[in-house]
PDB file of C-alpha atoms in Angstrom:
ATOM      1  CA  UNK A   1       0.000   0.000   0.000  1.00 46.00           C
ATOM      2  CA  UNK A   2       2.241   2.641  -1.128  1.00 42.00           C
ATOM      3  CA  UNK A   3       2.024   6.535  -1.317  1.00 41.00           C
ATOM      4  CA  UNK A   4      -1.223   7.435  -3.743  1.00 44.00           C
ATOM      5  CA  UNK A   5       0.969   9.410  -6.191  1.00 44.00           C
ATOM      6  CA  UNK A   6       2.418   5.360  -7.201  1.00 53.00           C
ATOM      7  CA  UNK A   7      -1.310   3.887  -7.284  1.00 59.00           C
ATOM      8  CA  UNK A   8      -1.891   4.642 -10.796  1.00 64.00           C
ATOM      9  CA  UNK A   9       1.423   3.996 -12.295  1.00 67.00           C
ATOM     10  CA  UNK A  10       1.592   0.660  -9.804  1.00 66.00           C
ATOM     11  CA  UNK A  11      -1.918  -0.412 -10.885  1.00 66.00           C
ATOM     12  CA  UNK A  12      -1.204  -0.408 -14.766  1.00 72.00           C
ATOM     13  CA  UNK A  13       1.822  -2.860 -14.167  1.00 70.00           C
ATOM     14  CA  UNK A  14      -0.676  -5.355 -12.624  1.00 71.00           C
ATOM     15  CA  UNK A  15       0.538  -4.825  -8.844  1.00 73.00           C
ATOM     16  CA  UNK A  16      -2.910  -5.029  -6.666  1.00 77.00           C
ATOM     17  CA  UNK A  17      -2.883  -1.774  -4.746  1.00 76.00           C
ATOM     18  CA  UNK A  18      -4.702  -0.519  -1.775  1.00 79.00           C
ATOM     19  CA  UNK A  19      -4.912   3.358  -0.424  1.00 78.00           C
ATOM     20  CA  UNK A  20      -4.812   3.442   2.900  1.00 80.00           C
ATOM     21  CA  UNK A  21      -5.379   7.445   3.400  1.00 83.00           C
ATOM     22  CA  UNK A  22      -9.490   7.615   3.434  1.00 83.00           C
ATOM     23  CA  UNK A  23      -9.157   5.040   5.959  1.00 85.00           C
ATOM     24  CA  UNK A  24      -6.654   7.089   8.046  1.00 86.00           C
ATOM     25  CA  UNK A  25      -8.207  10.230   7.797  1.00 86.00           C
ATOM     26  CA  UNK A  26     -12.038   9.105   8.252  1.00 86.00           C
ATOM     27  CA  UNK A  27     -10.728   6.921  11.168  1.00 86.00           C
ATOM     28  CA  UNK A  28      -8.981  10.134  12.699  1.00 84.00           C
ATOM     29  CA  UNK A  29     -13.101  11.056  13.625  1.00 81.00           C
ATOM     30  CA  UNK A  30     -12.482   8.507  16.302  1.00 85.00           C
ATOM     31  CA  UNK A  31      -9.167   7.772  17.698  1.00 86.00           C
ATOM     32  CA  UNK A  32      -5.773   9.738  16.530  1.00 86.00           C
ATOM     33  CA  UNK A  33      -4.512   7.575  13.706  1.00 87.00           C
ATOM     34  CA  UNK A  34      -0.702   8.698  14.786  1.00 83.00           C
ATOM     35  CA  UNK A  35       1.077   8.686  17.334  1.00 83.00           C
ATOM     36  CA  UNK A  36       1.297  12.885  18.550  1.00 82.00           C
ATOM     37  CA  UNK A  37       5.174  12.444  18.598  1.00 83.00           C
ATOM     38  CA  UNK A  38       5.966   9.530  16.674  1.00 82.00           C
ATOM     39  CA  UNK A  39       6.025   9.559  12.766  1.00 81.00           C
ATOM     40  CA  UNK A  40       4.297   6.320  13.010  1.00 83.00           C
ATOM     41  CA  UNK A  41       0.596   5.281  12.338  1.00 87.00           C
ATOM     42  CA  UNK A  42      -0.737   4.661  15.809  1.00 92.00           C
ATOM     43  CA  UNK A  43      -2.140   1.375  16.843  1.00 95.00           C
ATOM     44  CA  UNK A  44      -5.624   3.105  16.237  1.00 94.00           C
ATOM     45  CA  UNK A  45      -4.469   3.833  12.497  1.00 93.00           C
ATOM     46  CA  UNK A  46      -2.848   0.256  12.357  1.00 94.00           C
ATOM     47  CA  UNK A  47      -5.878  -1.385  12.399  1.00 95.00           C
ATOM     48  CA  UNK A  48      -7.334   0.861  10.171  1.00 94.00           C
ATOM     49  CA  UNK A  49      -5.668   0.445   7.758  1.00 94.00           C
ATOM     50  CA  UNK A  50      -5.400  -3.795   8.170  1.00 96.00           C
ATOM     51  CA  UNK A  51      -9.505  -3.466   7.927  1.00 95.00           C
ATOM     52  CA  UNK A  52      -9.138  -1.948   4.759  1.00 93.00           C
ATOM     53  CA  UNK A  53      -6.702  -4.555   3.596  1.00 93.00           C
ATOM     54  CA  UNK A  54      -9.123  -7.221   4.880  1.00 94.00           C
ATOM     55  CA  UNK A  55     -12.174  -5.690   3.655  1.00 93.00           C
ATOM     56  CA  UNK A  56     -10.112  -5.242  -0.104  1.00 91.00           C
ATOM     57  CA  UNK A  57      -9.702  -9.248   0.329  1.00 93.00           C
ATOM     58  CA  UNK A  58     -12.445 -10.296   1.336  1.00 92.00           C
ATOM     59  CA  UNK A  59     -14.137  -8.646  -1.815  1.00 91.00           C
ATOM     60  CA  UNK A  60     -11.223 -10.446  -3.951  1.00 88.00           C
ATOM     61  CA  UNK A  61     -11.146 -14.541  -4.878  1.00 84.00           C
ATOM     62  CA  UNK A  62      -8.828 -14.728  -2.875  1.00 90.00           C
ATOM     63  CA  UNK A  63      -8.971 -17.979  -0.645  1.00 90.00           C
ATOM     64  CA  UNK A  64      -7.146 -18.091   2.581  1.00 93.00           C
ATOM     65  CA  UNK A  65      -6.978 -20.849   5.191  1.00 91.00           C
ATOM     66  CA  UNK A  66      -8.921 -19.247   7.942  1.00 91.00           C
ATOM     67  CA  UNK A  67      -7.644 -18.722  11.824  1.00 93.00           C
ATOM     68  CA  UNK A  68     -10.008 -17.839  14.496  1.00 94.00           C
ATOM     69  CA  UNK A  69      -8.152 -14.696  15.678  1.00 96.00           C
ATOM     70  CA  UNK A  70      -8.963 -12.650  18.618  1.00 96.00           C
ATOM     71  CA  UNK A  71      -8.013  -8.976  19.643  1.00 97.00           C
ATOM     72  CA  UNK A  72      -8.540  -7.530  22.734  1.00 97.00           C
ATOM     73  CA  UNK A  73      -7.846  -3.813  24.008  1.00 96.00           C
ATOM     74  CA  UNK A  74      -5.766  -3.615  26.911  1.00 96.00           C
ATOM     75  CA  UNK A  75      -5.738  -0.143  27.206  1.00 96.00           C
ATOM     76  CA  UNK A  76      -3.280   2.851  27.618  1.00 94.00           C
ATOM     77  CA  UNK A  77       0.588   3.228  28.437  1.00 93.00           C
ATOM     78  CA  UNK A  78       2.882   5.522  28.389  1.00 89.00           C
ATOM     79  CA  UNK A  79       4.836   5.859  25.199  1.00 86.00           C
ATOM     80  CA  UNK A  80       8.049   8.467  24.201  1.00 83.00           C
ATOM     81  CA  UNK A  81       8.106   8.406  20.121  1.00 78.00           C
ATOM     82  CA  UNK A  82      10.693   8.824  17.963  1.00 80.00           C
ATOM     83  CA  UNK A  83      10.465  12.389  17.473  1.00 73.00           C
ATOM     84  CA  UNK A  84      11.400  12.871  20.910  1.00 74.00           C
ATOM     85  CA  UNK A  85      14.966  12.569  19.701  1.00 76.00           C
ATOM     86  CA  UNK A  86      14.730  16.203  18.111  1.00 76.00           C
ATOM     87  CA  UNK A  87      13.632  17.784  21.258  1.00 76.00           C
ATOM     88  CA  UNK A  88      15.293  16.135  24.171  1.00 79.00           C
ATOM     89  CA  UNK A  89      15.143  18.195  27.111  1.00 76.00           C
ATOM     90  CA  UNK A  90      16.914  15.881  29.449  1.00 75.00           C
ATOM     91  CA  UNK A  91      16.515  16.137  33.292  1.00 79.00           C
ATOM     92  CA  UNK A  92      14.502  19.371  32.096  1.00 75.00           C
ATOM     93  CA  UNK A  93      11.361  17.084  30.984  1.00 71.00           C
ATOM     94  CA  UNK A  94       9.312  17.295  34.167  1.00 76.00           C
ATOM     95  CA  UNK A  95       9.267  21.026  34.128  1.00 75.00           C
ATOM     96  CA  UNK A  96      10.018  21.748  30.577  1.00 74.00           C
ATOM     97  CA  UNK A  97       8.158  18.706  28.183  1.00 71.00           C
ATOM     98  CA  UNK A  98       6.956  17.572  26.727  1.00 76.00           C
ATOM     99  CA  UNK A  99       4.404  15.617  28.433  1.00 79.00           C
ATOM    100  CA  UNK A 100       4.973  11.905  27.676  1.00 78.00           C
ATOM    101  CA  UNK A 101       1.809  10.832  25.342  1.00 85.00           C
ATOM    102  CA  UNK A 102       0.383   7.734  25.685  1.00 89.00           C
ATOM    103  CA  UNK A 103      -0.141   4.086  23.117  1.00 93.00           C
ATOM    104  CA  UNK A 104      -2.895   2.034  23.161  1.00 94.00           C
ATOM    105  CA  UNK A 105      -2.079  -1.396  23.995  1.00 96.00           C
ATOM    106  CA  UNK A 106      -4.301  -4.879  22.613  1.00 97.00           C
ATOM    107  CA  UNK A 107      -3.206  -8.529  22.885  1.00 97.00           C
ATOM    108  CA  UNK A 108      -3.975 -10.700  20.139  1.00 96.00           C
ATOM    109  CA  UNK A 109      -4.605 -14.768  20.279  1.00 96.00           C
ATOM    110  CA  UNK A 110      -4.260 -16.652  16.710  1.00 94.00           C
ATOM    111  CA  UNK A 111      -6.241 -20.664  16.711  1.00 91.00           C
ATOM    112  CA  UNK A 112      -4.918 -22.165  13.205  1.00 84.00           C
ATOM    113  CA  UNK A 113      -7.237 -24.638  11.843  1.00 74.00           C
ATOM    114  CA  UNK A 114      -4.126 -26.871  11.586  1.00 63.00           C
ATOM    115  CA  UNK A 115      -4.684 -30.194  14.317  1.00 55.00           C
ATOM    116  CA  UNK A 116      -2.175 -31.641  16.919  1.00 54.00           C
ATOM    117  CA  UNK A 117      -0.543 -33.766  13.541  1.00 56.00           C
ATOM    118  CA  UNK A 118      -0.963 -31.424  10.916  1.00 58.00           C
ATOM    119  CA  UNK A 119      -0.030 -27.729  10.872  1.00 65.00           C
ATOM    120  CA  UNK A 120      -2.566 -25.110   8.689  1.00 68.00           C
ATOM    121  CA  UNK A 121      -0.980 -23.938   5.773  1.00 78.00           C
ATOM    122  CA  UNK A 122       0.248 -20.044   6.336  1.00 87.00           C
ATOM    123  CA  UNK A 123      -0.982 -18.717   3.113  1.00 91.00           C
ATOM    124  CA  UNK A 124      -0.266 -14.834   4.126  1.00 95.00           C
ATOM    125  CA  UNK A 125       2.922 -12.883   4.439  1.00 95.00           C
ATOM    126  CA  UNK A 126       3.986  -9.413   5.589  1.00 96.00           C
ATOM    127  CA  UNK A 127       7.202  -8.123   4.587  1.00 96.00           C
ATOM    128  CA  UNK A 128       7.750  -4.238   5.613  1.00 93.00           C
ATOM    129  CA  UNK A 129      10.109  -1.940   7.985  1.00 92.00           C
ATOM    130  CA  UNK A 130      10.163  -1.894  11.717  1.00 90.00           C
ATOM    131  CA  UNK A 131       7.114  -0.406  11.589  1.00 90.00           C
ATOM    132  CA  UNK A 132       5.830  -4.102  10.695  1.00 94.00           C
ATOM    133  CA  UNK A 133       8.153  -5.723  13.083  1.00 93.00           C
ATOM    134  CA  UNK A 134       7.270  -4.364  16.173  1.00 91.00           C
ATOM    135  CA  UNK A 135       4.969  -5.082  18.260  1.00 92.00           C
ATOM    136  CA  UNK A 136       4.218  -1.263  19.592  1.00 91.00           C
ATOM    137  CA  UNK A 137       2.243  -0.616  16.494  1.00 93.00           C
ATOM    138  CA  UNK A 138       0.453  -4.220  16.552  1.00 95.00           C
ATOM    139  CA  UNK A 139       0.150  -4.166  12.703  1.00 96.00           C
ATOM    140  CA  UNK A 140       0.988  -7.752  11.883  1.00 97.00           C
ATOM    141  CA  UNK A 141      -1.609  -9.014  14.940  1.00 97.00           C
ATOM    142  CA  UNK A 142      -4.396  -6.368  13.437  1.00 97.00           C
ATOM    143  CA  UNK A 143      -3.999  -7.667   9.465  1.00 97.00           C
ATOM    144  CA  UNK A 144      -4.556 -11.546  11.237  1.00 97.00           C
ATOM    145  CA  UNK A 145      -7.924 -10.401  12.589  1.00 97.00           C
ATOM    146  CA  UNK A 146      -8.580  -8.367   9.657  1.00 97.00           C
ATOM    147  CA  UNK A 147      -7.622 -11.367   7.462  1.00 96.00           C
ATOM    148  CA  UNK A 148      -9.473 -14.152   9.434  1.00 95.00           C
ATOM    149  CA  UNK A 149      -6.127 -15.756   8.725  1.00 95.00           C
ATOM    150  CA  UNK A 150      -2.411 -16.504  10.410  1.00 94.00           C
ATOM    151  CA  UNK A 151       0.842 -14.767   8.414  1.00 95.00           C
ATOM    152  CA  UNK A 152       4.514 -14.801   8.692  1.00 94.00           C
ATOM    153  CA  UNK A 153       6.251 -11.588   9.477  1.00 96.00           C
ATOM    154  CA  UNK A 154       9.286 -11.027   7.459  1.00 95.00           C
ATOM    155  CA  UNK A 155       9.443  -7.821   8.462  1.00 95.00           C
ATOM    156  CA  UNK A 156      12.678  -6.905  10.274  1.00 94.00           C
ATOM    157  CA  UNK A 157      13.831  -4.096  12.763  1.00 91.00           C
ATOM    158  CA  UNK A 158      16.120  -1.242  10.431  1.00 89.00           C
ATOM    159  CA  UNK A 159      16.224  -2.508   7.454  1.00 92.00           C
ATOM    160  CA  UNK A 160      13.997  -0.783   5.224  1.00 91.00           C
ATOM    161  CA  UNK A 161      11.534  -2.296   3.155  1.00 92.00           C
ATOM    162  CA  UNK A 162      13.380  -3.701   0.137  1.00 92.00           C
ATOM    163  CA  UNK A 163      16.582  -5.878   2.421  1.00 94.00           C
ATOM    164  CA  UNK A 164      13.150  -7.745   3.745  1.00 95.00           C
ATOM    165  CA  UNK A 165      11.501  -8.484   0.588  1.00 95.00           C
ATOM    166  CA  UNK A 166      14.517  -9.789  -0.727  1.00 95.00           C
ATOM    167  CA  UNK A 167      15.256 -12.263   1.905  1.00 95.00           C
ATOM    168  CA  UNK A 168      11.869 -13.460   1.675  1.00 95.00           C
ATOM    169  CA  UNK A 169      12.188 -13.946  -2.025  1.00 95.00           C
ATOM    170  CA  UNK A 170      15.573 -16.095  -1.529  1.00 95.00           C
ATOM    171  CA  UNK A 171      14.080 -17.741   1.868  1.00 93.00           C
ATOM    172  CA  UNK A 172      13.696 -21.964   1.071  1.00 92.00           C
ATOM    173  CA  UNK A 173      10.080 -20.986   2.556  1.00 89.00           C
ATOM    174  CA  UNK A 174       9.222 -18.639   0.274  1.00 92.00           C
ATOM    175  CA  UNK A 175      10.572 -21.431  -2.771  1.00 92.00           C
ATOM    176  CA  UNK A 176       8.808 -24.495  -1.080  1.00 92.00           C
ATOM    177  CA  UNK A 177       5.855 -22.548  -0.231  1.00 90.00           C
ATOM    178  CA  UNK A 178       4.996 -19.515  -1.551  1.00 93.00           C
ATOM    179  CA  UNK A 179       2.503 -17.585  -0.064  1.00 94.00           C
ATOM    180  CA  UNK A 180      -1.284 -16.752  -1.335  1.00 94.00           C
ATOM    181  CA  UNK A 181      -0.757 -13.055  -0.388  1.00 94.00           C
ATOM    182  CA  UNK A 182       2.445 -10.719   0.128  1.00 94.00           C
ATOM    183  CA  UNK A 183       1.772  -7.408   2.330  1.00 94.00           C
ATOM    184  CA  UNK A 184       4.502  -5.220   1.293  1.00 91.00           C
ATOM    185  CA  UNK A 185       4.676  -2.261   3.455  1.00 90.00           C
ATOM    186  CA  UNK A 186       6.325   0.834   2.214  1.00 84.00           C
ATOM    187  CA  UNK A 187       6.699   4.245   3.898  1.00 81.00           C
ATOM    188  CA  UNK A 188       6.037   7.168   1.984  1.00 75.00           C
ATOM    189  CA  UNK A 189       9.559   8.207   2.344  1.00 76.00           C
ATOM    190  CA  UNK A 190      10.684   5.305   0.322  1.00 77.00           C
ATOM    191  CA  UNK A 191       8.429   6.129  -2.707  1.00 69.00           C
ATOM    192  CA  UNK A 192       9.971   9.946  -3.170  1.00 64.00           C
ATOM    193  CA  UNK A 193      12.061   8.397  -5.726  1.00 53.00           C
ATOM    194  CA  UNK A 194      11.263   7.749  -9.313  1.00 51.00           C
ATOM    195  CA  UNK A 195      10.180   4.418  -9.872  1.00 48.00           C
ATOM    196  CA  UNK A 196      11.711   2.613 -13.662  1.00 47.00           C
ATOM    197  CA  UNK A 197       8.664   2.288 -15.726  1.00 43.00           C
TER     198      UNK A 197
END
């Protein structure tokens, strides 16, 4: 689901593209989609955005073996984002800020369909930055519910989005057995370059 300005251009060369933004910004009505000092989606926007994604395959032929998945809101903790680096104010903070800001927390439980002698197929994989990887965002956990349906996270903490997709594409797993559906998350940030036609 890259930035819009790609969706066109992406969508001619047959690559199945979703825009994330409406649901972001109509979402925003109800709970901040980012994080106030993060430049990440919040959890809120997370699973957002993985309703879209399950709503766009669900309406799709798309067949995946289904998991009974279950999320449950924990609620609140403190959370210091990453744009906190740009304004430390040291022992200052109590007196100076800024206020800490808080994350919304959920805990999610994933029942294959698989039996004590043979494991479910895992027909779905994500494969993104550490915005995928981590658990503080609960992306991966949100596109299971979303999806009906267990995935692998190949996502992986600094790497980028491209490092990831490439060891997933030289993986024996990926070779032995592919996945029905790749989740390729990209940043806007890494779509700011001209993409070869």
């Amino acid at each position: 689901f890259p930035c819009h300005i790609h969706l066109p251009r992406m969508s001619a060369q047959g690559v199945d593209v979703v825009d994330a933004s409406f649901a972001l910004a109509s979402s925003r009505l109800l709970n901040d989609t980012y994080q106030r000092d993060d430049t990440h989606w919040s959890p809120h926007g997370s699973r957002a955005v993985a309703n879209v994604l399950g709503i766009h395959v669900s309406a799709s032929s798309m067949q995946l073996t289904a998991a009974e998945v279950t999320t449950i809101f924990q609620g609140y903790e403190p959370h210091d984002g990453d744009l906190l680096k740009f304004i430390d104010t040291g022992v200052l903070r109590p007196i100076a800020g800024p206020e800490a800001s808080r994350i919304a927390r959920f805990e999610t439980t994933v029942v294959s369909s698989g039996d004590l002698f043979n494991a479910a197929p895992v027909d779905v994989a994500l494969v993104g930055t550490s915005f995928s990887a981590k658990s503080d965002w609960h992306f991966a956990d949100f596109l299971q519910d979303a999806l009906d349906a267990e995935l692998i996270n190949y996502a992986e903490e600094g790497r980028g989005p491209f490092a990831p997709m490439a060891a997933m594409l030289a993986s024996e797993t990926f070779a032995t057995n592919p996945p029905t559906l790749v989740i390729w998350e990209v940043p806007t940030r890494y779509t700011t370059l001209e993409m070869n036609p």
